Amino acid sequence: MSSGAVRAQGPVLLLPLLLLLLPPCAGRRRVIVNRSVPDVCATCHVHATCHQIEGKSVCICNYGFVGNGRTHCQDKDECQIGASKICGNHTLCHNTHGSFYCVCLHGYRASNNNKTFIPNDGTNCTDIDECEESGLCGHNARCVNTEGSYKCYCDDGYKLENGEHSFHPDGNRVSCKEIGCGSPPEMKHGYIVGNYSLLPGSVVHYECQEGFYSNEGKFSYCTANETWEPATLSCEGVDCGVPPSVLNARPAFVSGTTYKSEVTYNCLPGYLIASGNWTAVCNAKGQWDGPDLVCKEIDCGKPLLIPHTTVTWDNSTALWSRVYYQCKEGYYFNGDKNFSECTIDQSWENITYTCKEEELFSNLSIFNETCVKWQRKTGRPGVQKMYTFHILGQRWDEKMFSEDVMFNISTSEDNPQVCLELNSGRNYMVNITTISSKNITVSVTVSVQTKVKEAFNNVLIFNDTCLKWQRNVRETDVEDRYSFHVRGQRWYQKDFIHEMTFELTTHKKAPEVCFDLQPGTNYSVNISMVALNFSLLISMTTQITDPPFPDVEFVAVKGSAPLLRLRKAEDQNGPISLYQVIVLPLGLQSTFICDSFATATFFSNTTDVKGYVAAEFQAKDVADNMSIALGDRHYYGKFYNAPLKLGEEYCVFLRIISEWNKVRTQSCAVWAQIKSLSPPPQYMIAVGLGSVAAICLILFLSFSAARSYLHSTAHPPPAAVACEAVHLSATIDVAQARITSSFLETENVSLL
């Protein structure tokens, strides 16, 4: 792409980026409050009104809401007062956002003949005289006497579905339908304000919920055809924008920037919360409330004091400062580390560093399975010390201790060693106790597990996938349970895993087991004797088998050598190592043996060659669907891709070779057959042009020689003429020899 093309696209690419960088509230009208000027009325809740009381501005929640007028004004549920108190008898009270309305119970009618009312005008619910008004005419209708008859009229607020003014109940079912638009439409993120009527011409007033705003489309009208005109109210959520910055703190989590979204702050490293709230909340006015977080620098004060130590310290008390301790002369170090750090909880790290005057046990360890050794640090070499041993022994298959032995030894060595008489296949708890020079009892406890000796041995691998072993512990009539865990992997196929687990119960003296293993895989086999807690790990390797049969597209052509396509094979039975292209005379196709590697390179064969390897590729260098051209005179590996002879017929094989652990396997497939090989057209054109050029050169040289001879007979002396003639004859002979040589070379090449 040219630089001009880049510059031409610059504005187009920058426009979406500029749109993304615009603030989320761009284009919206927002009220910006100057926090530096205290304005109480500007902080009033959306459902509150500012009033002047005794010269002061006060926020008071509107009628129907309760709260402090600033941070919250919640809807007051007037119906909680009780229907009999606010709506009157035989009524139901319905609460709305900021108001309420009343309806009469079934069998009662409001005195103002409306379906809903608010009891501020003396409206109450009176009993309906069904015998007079609906007994003959049905529900929501009244009866009016006429001369010699009567008529039925729908009640106020109702009309006949057929559009008539009155009706006579003659057996047909006639119903009075309520006049009105029904329930007004719901608005997303909005609610209805105040009272409303369902009659045509009535208006419903909507307002947005907290956290949303709109400046238009807040009304819906009940039309003459008794449907609500859709309101265009669209309540959009407020957006508080980027969270405010806090000194020595950074935002740790931001849930968003819309109403009630939260941002949580953390103090910077080296600081901690001194006071305030670490969370800010987006309010209904599009502003962040809080935080008032105060982060102060960590100061750990003076470091800890440890007896019998000297301190190395740079007098820093900030976070991660270090104090280094060193034991005084005559004391010995004991603990996890010799320094303490100032931590984020503003205190020095508690360490177990101590300096002891002497130690009677140090570097306690177990060796030779049943022996223990340790070091003494007393500062008084050669002093005898008595140690008391208490040994508790338990078998693998028993829950209670079955051995309990105690004995004493005395030694003055600095590195004492004691070997215990312990039985095979048991767990032991060994407690060693002694008294220090300060008459302090010192005790240590170690756990010793003795091995099961020769639970089974002589494990042998046979038939590549089978194991057998000799059992030495149990009697012949007792069954033993073995657990096997087999896991196989391949270095050449990283995602290959073959794993299986099973158990075997047998009483045989020499058990055997065979596994279903995959070829060309390294396996680890863990054998465990459950009863004696004894296990053994065996490594097994399976031999590779023949690689998958080559996936080739067979090609049969006549006259010209084809372009072959090589497809990669999968490492199913072993690692694929090599791909070989083998060329044979067509008559020898049936005698070709795939596992024979007697075929040599092209140059090592005689003229009556029986076949040769034309190309060899390392598997790692092979690309899927790779093109191969026969006879291109190139080397592939150590093999020469010789040109094919004209007029001959050939057979081409593809051989895939796997090599691993000194084992070599292969698979072959016939790839192509070539009959009556002829030179390509461009080759014939080149030979023809070469012949014409040779004839033209001979004629030109002959003409030049004759002209030179005639010119020399008129001027040079006889000796010079003879010499020149000899030179001319030699030149013609050399030129003819070169032309002949070039022609023969061309012929030799064409024969290849």
XYZ file of C-alpha atoms in Angstrom, residues 198-657:
460
model
C -60.163 5.812 32.121
C -62.696 7.948 30.256
C -61.970 9.434 26.822
C -60.170 12.748 27.082
C -58.371 11.819 30.294
C -54.621 12.215 30.642
C -51.978 10.015 32.334
C -48.834 11.729 33.555
C -45.565 9.735 33.563
C -42.257 10.410 35.266
C -38.932 8.551 35.039
C -37.697 6.407 37.898
C -34.715 7.396 39.972
C -31.532 7.222 37.968
C -33.327 8.011 34.683
C -34.353 11.270 33.022
C -36.423 12.598 30.118
C -37.525 16.064 29.010
C -40.441 15.181 26.710
C -43.231 12.700 25.964
C -44.479 12.473 29.566
C -48.227 12.284 28.812
C -50.604 9.712 27.274
C -54.218 10.561 26.276
C -57.364 8.399 26.249
C -58.783 8.989 22.740
C -62.415 9.067 21.597
C -62.137 5.517 20.231
C -61.248 4.390 23.767
C -57.566 3.668 23.152
C -54.521 5.186 24.782
C -52.459 7.384 22.568
C -48.886 5.993 22.905
C -46.638 8.129 25.043
C -43.230 8.982 23.611
C -41.561 8.977 27.008
C -38.004 7.656 26.775
C -36.231 7.389 30.111
C -32.462 7.381 29.711
C -30.103 6.398 32.499
C -27.878 9.021 34.028
C -24.115 8.708 33.496
C -21.676 9.911 36.126
C -18.671 9.738 33.799
C -15.121 8.994 34.892
C -14.807 8.196 38.644
C -13.093 10.883 40.713
C -9.437 10.553 41.624
C -8.369 9.929 45.238
C -4.987 10.943 46.613
C -2.613 7.981 47.086
C -5.287 5.562 45.860
C -6.426 3.980 42.604
C -9.674 2.380 41.421
C -9.676 -1.378 42.031
C -13.105 -2.193 40.594
C -15.574 -0.130 38.525
C -19.016 -1.682 37.934
C -20.041 1.084 35.508
C -20.916 4.767 35.328
C -24.739 4.564 35.393
C -27.098 5.076 38.332
C -26.118 3.107 41.468
C -22.877 1.939 39.820
C -19.997 1.643 42.237
C -16.262 2.195 42.086
C -14.035 0.686 44.772
C -10.633 2.207 45.596
C -7.489 0.657 47.053
C -4.619 2.552 48.582
C -1.385 2.543 46.599
C 1.416 0.177 47.705
C 3.038 1.595 50.793
C -0.200 3.258 51.962
C -3.144 2.075 54.028
C -6.667 3.321 54.768
C -6.667 5.840 57.578
C -10.353 6.836 57.395
C -13.319 7.249 55.102
C -15.239 5.066 52.703
C -13.459 3.310 49.834
C -16.578 3.087 47.653
C -18.177 5.839 45.505
C -21.759 5.513 44.165
C -23.299 7.148 41.073
C -26.403 9.060 42.290
C -29.663 9.914 40.495
C -28.314 13.337 39.486
C -25.369 11.875 37.562
C -22.778 12.679 40.215
C -20.438 10.467 42.234
C -21.220 10.385 45.967
C -17.972 9.979 47.869
C -15.481 8.623 48.442
C -13.918 10.381 51.376
C -11.087 7.838 51.539
C -7.852 8.961 53.206
C -4.694 6.881 52.527
C -1.639 7.468 54.647
C 1.880 6.118 54.273
C 2.686 2.938 56.201
C 4.980 3.449 59.187
C 5.906 0.431 61.350
C 7.762 2.404 64.008
C 10.586 0.874 66.027
C 11.418 -2.776 65.267
C 10.953 -5.776 67.551
C 13.525 -6.518 70.250
C 14.890 -10.082 70.477
C 17.061 -11.089 73.447
C 20.726 -11.944 72.951
C 20.881 -10.343 69.485
C 22.521 -7.429 67.712
C 20.543 -5.416 65.146
C 21.532 -4.134 61.689
C 19.043 -1.481 60.525
C 18.988 1.575 58.224
C 16.416 3.364 60.440
C 13.692 3.140 57.764
C 10.157 2.312 58.976
C 8.403 2.372 55.580
C 6.761 -0.615 53.891
C 9.099 -3.616 53.245
C 11.932 -2.096 55.260
C 14.077 -4.787 56.919
C 15.743 -5.253 60.290
C 18.459 -7.940 60.464
C 19.256 -9.857 63.663
C 22.419 -11.745 64.679
C 22.996 -13.858 67.786
C 25.585 -12.660 70.252
C 28.649 -14.758 70.997
C 27.867 -17.883 73.029
C 24.339 -18.321 71.642
C 22.980 -20.405 68.814
C 20.549 -19.326 66.124
C 17.097 -20.931 66.034
C 14.295 -19.790 63.753
C 13.033 -19.499 60.194
C 14.948 -16.367 59.102
C 17.117 -13.647 60.624
C 15.209 -10.552 59.444
C 11.838 -8.855 59.978
C 9.953 -6.778 57.383
C 7.558 -3.853 57.741
C 4.226 -5.283 56.468
C 1.135 -3.698 54.935
C -0.724 -3.958 58.270
C 1.747 -1.332 59.603
C 3.599 -3.696 61.902
C 6.910 -5.536 61.857
C 6.667 -9.120 60.692
C 6.659 -11.569 63.574
C 9.571 -14.005 63.194
C 10.633 -17.044 65.212
C 14.260 -15.968 65.418
C 15.745 -16.795 68.833
C 19.232 -17.202 70.257
C 19.643 -20.191 72.560
C 22.427 -20.911 74.952
C 22.439 -24.609 74.092
C 20.548 -27.118 71.958
C 20.292 -30.779 72.783
C 18.601 -31.748 69.499
C 19.464 -30.392 66.065
C 19.224 -31.837 62.524
C 17.393 -34.954 63.707
C 17.150 -37.483 60.858
C 16.522 -41.150 60.074
C 19.000 -43.345 58.177
C 19.272 -47.012 57.274
C 15.504 -47.262 57.850
C 15.721 -47.976 61.637
C 18.477 -45.603 62.863
C 18.253 -42.008 64.125
C 20.948 -39.337 64.471
C 21.076 -35.730 65.680
C 23.443 -32.917 66.742
C 24.075 -31.322 70.131
C 24.917 -27.634 70.654
C 25.717 -27.167 74.313
C 28.921 -25.172 74.312
C 30.404 -27.755 76.702
C 31.988 -30.609 74.692
C 32.442 -33.992 76.404
C 29.520 -33.650 78.858
C 27.478 -36.846 79.269
C 23.777 -36.621 78.454
C 21.082 -39.203 79.092
C 18.352 -39.707 76.480
C 15.130 -41.631 77.100
C 13.569 -43.458 74.117
C 9.866 -44.341 74.074
C 8.902 -46.425 71.008
C 5.314 -47.183 69.929
C 4.889 -49.586 66.973
C 1.828 -50.279 64.776
C 1.195 -52.704 61.868
C -0.137 -51.515 58.512
C -3.394 -53.406 58.940
C -3.945 -52.689 62.666
C -5.467 -49.558 64.239
C -4.073 -49.970 67.783
C -0.407 -49.804 68.787
C 0.972 -53.301 69.228
C 4.488 -52.460 70.522
C 5.501 -50.261 73.485
C 9.222 -50.122 74.448
C 11.252 -47.710 76.640
C 15.068 -47.560 77.262
C 17.829 -45.039 78.137
C 21.231 -44.265 76.598
C 24.049 -41.947 77.751
C 26.480 -40.253 75.357
C 28.956 -37.381 75.241
C 29.152 -37.246 71.450
C 28.189 -34.101 69.578
C 26.573 -36.222 66.830
C 24.920 -39.215 68.566
C 23.537 -42.150 66.524
C 21.196 -44.905 67.726
C 19.922 -47.905 65.730
C 16.609 -49.407 66.900
C 15.394 -52.980 66.720
C 12.267 -52.505 64.628
C 10.145 -55.052 62.766
C 9.465 -54.935 59.046
C 6.282 -53.445 57.621
C 5.260 -51.258 60.576
C 4.832 -47.618 61.572
C 6.706 -46.385 64.653
C 6.473 -43.245 66.759
C 9.809 -42.631 68.510
C 9.861 -40.050 71.328
C 13.314 -38.972 72.609
C 13.542 -36.974 75.885
C 16.498 -35.420 77.766
C 17.206 -32.751 80.411
C 19.148 -29.545 79.665
C 21.706 -27.887 81.957
C 18.890 -25.604 83.177
C 16.800 -28.631 84.182
C 14.446 -28.096 81.248
C 12.957 -31.210 79.680
C 13.546 -31.404 75.911
C 11.557 -33.865 73.833
C 11.342 -34.733 70.136
C 9.162 -37.207 68.275
C 9.908 -38.820 64.912
C 7.903 -41.169 62.727
C 9.663 -44.243 61.313
C 8.143 -46.421 58.597
C 9.925 -49.709 57.932
C 9.565 -51.237 54.493
C 7.929 -54.527 53.624
C 10.853 -56.683 52.675
C 10.496 -58.582 49.432
C 6.701 -58.472 49.161
C 7.281 -59.475 45.528
C 10.318 -59.445 43.226
C 11.762 -60.833 39.988
C 9.426 -58.674 37.876
C 9.898 -59.588 34.211
C 8.540 -58.139 30.955
C 7.597 -60.589 28.204
C 5.821 -60.337 24.854
C 6.362 -56.516 25.026
C 3.050 -55.925 26.856
C 2.992 -58.541 29.674
C 4.422 -58.708 33.206
C 5.074 -61.555 35.627
C 6.572 -61.554 39.109
C 7.370 -63.774 42.120
C 5.354 -63.448 45.339
C 7.340 -64.027 48.568
C 5.254 -62.896 51.547
C 1.894 -64.673 51.637
C 1.002 -68.320 51.865
C -0.212 -70.075 48.697
C -3.834 -70.267 49.831
C -4.106 -66.535 50.675
C -5.245 -64.132 47.956
C -3.435 -60.866 47.404
C -4.961 -57.808 45.814
C -2.815 -55.738 43.411
C -3.596 -52.276 42.092
C -2.270 -51.225 38.655
C -1.914 -47.694 37.305
C -0.685 -47.588 33.695
C 0.216 -44.312 31.971
C 1.660 -43.995 28.467
C 3.104 -40.990 26.634
C 4.895 -40.254 23.330
C 7.695 -37.721 22.959
C 6.799 -37.181 19.302
C 3.085 -36.652 19.976
C 2.767 -34.277 22.945
C -1.030 -34.450 23.277
C -1.088 -38.297 23.379
C -1.894 -39.852 26.785
C -2.999 -43.435 27.349
C -4.001 -44.117 30.956
C -5.816 -46.974 32.699
C -6.323 -48.201 36.269
C -7.505 -51.627 37.440
C -7.075 -54.227 40.211
C -6.119 -57.907 40.198
C -6.829 -60.464 42.930
C -4.864 -63.735 42.799
C -3.411 -66.456 45.016
C -0.845 -67.610 42.413
C 2.787 -67.798 43.444
C 3.911 -66.311 40.094
C 1.131 -63.993 38.823
C 1.019 -62.737 35.220
C -0.864 -59.877 33.594
C -1.001 -58.511 30.013
C -1.928 -54.951 29.080
C -3.679 -53.527 26.029
C -0.970 -51.042 25.039
C -0.553 -48.725 22.064
C 2.485 -49.101 19.730
C 5.452 -46.745 19.876
C 4.733 -45.554 23.432
C 6.689 -45.230 26.712
C 4.660 -46.575 29.660
C 5.101 -46.363 33.425
C 3.345 -49.141 35.359
C 2.836 -48.728 39.103
C 2.068 -52.027 40.891
C 0.856 -51.816 44.504
C 0.177 -54.612 46.993
C -2.717 -53.088 48.935
C -2.486 -55.128 52.150
C 1.219 -54.410 52.738
C 1.352 -50.840 51.376
C 4.133 -51.899 49.008
C 4.486 -50.567 45.468
C 6.868 -50.893 42.538
C 7.276 -48.787 39.385
C 8.041 -50.525 36.071
C 8.923 -48.850 32.762
C 7.751 -50.471 29.503
C 8.254 -49.421 25.896
C 6.203 -50.814 23.005
C 7.731 -51.169 19.551
C 6.515 -49.121 16.631
C 4.462 -50.758 13.876
C 4.072 -49.931 10.184
C 3.205 -46.280 9.568
C -0.187 -45.543 8.021
C -0.599 -46.425 4.343
C 0.391 -43.377 2.211
C -2.572 -41.262 1.196
C -1.765 -40.582 -2.462
C -3.740 -39.583 -5.511
C -2.776 -42.181 -8.168
C -1.773 -40.622 -11.491
C -1.544 -42.478 -14.842
C -0.154 -40.384 -17.718
C 1.225 -40.880 -21.227
C 3.886 -38.816 -22.881
C 4.929 -36.436 -20.055
C 6.041 -36.606 -16.411
C 3.273 -35.494 -13.984
C 3.537 -33.029 -11.071
C 2.941 -35.084 -7.894
C 1.336 -33.856 -4.649
C 2.665 -35.178 -1.311
C 0.263 -35.458 1.655
C 1.498 -35.704 5.251
C 0.765 -38.808 7.344
C -0.155 -38.933 11.057
C 2.137 -40.338 13.765
C -0.266 -43.122 14.734
C 2.012 -46.163 15.207
C 5.321 -44.378 15.696
C 7.130 -41.195 14.703
C 7.140 -40.518 10.934
C 10.808 -40.015 9.981
C 11.235 -39.978 6.199
C 9.377 -39.803 2.898
C 11.044 -41.411 -0.164
C 10.148 -41.131 -3.868
C 11.211 -44.337 -5.721
C 11.370 -44.632 -9.541
C 11.224 -48.121 -11.197
C 10.789 -49.388 -14.747
C 7.093 -50.090 -15.226
C 7.758 -53.771 -15.853
C 9.245 -54.175 -12.336
C 6.222 -52.770 -10.491
C 4.982 -56.207 -9.407
C 8.425 -57.232 -8.079
C 8.923 -54.191 -5.811
C 9.314 -55.030 -2.090
C 8.524 -52.140 0.274
C 10.873 -53.186 3.110
C 13.836 -53.625 0.749
C 16.414 -50.847 0.913
C 18.692 -52.264 -1.794
C 17.787 -49.514 -4.265
C 20.679 -47.072 -4.525
C 21.085 -43.592 -5.813
C 20.962 -42.889 -9.532
C 24.744 -42.508 -9.929
C 25.581 -45.807 -8.190
C 23.670 -47.850 -10.771
C 24.732 -49.108 -14.161
C 23.082 -48.144 -17.409
C 20.515 -50.921 -17.046
C 19.293 -49.447 -13.752
C 16.589 -51.460 -11.955
C 15.235 -48.465 -10.019
C 16.489 -45.807 -7.674
C 15.468 -43.340 -4.937
C 14.834 -40.027 -6.653
C 14.185 -37.931 -3.516
C 14.150 -38.225 0.270
C 12.477 -35.697 2.659
C 12.738 -35.355 6.433
C 9.257 -35.514 7.983
C 9.787 -32.170 9.733
C 10.455 -30.492 6.347
C 7.345 -31.832 4.613
C 4.457 -29.437 4.066
C 1.000 -30.822 3.392
C 0.110 -30.965 -0.322
C 3.746 -30.310 -1.314
C 4.550 -30.416 -5.068
C 7.229 -32.796 -6.452
C 8.499 -32.634 -10.061
C 10.204 -35.779 -11.394
C 13.539 -35.411 -13.210
C 14.328 -31.811 -12.202
C 18.092 -32.661 -11.734
C 18.079 -31.480 -8.064
C 19.304 -33.234 -4.930
C 16.755 -34.076 -2.232
C 18.622 -35.323 0.797
C 21.506 -37.419 -0.552
C 19.527 -38.607 -3.600
C 19.644 -37.186 -7.145
C 16.344 -36.589 -8.977
C 17.642 -37.753 -12.371
C 15.832 -36.832 -15.628
C 13.671 -39.599 -17.095
C 14.673 -41.205 -20.402
C 12.566 -40.518 -23.477
C 10.464 -43.380 -24.768
C 10.699 -45.317 -21.477
C 7.820 -46.343 -19.149
C 8.078 -45.842 -15.388
C 6.351 -46.644 -12.104
C 6.646 -44.241 -9.108
C 6.269 -45.369 -5.460
C 5.921 -43.296 -2.249
C 7.502 -44.881 0.832
C 6.834 -43.620 4.405
C 9.467 -44.667 6.969
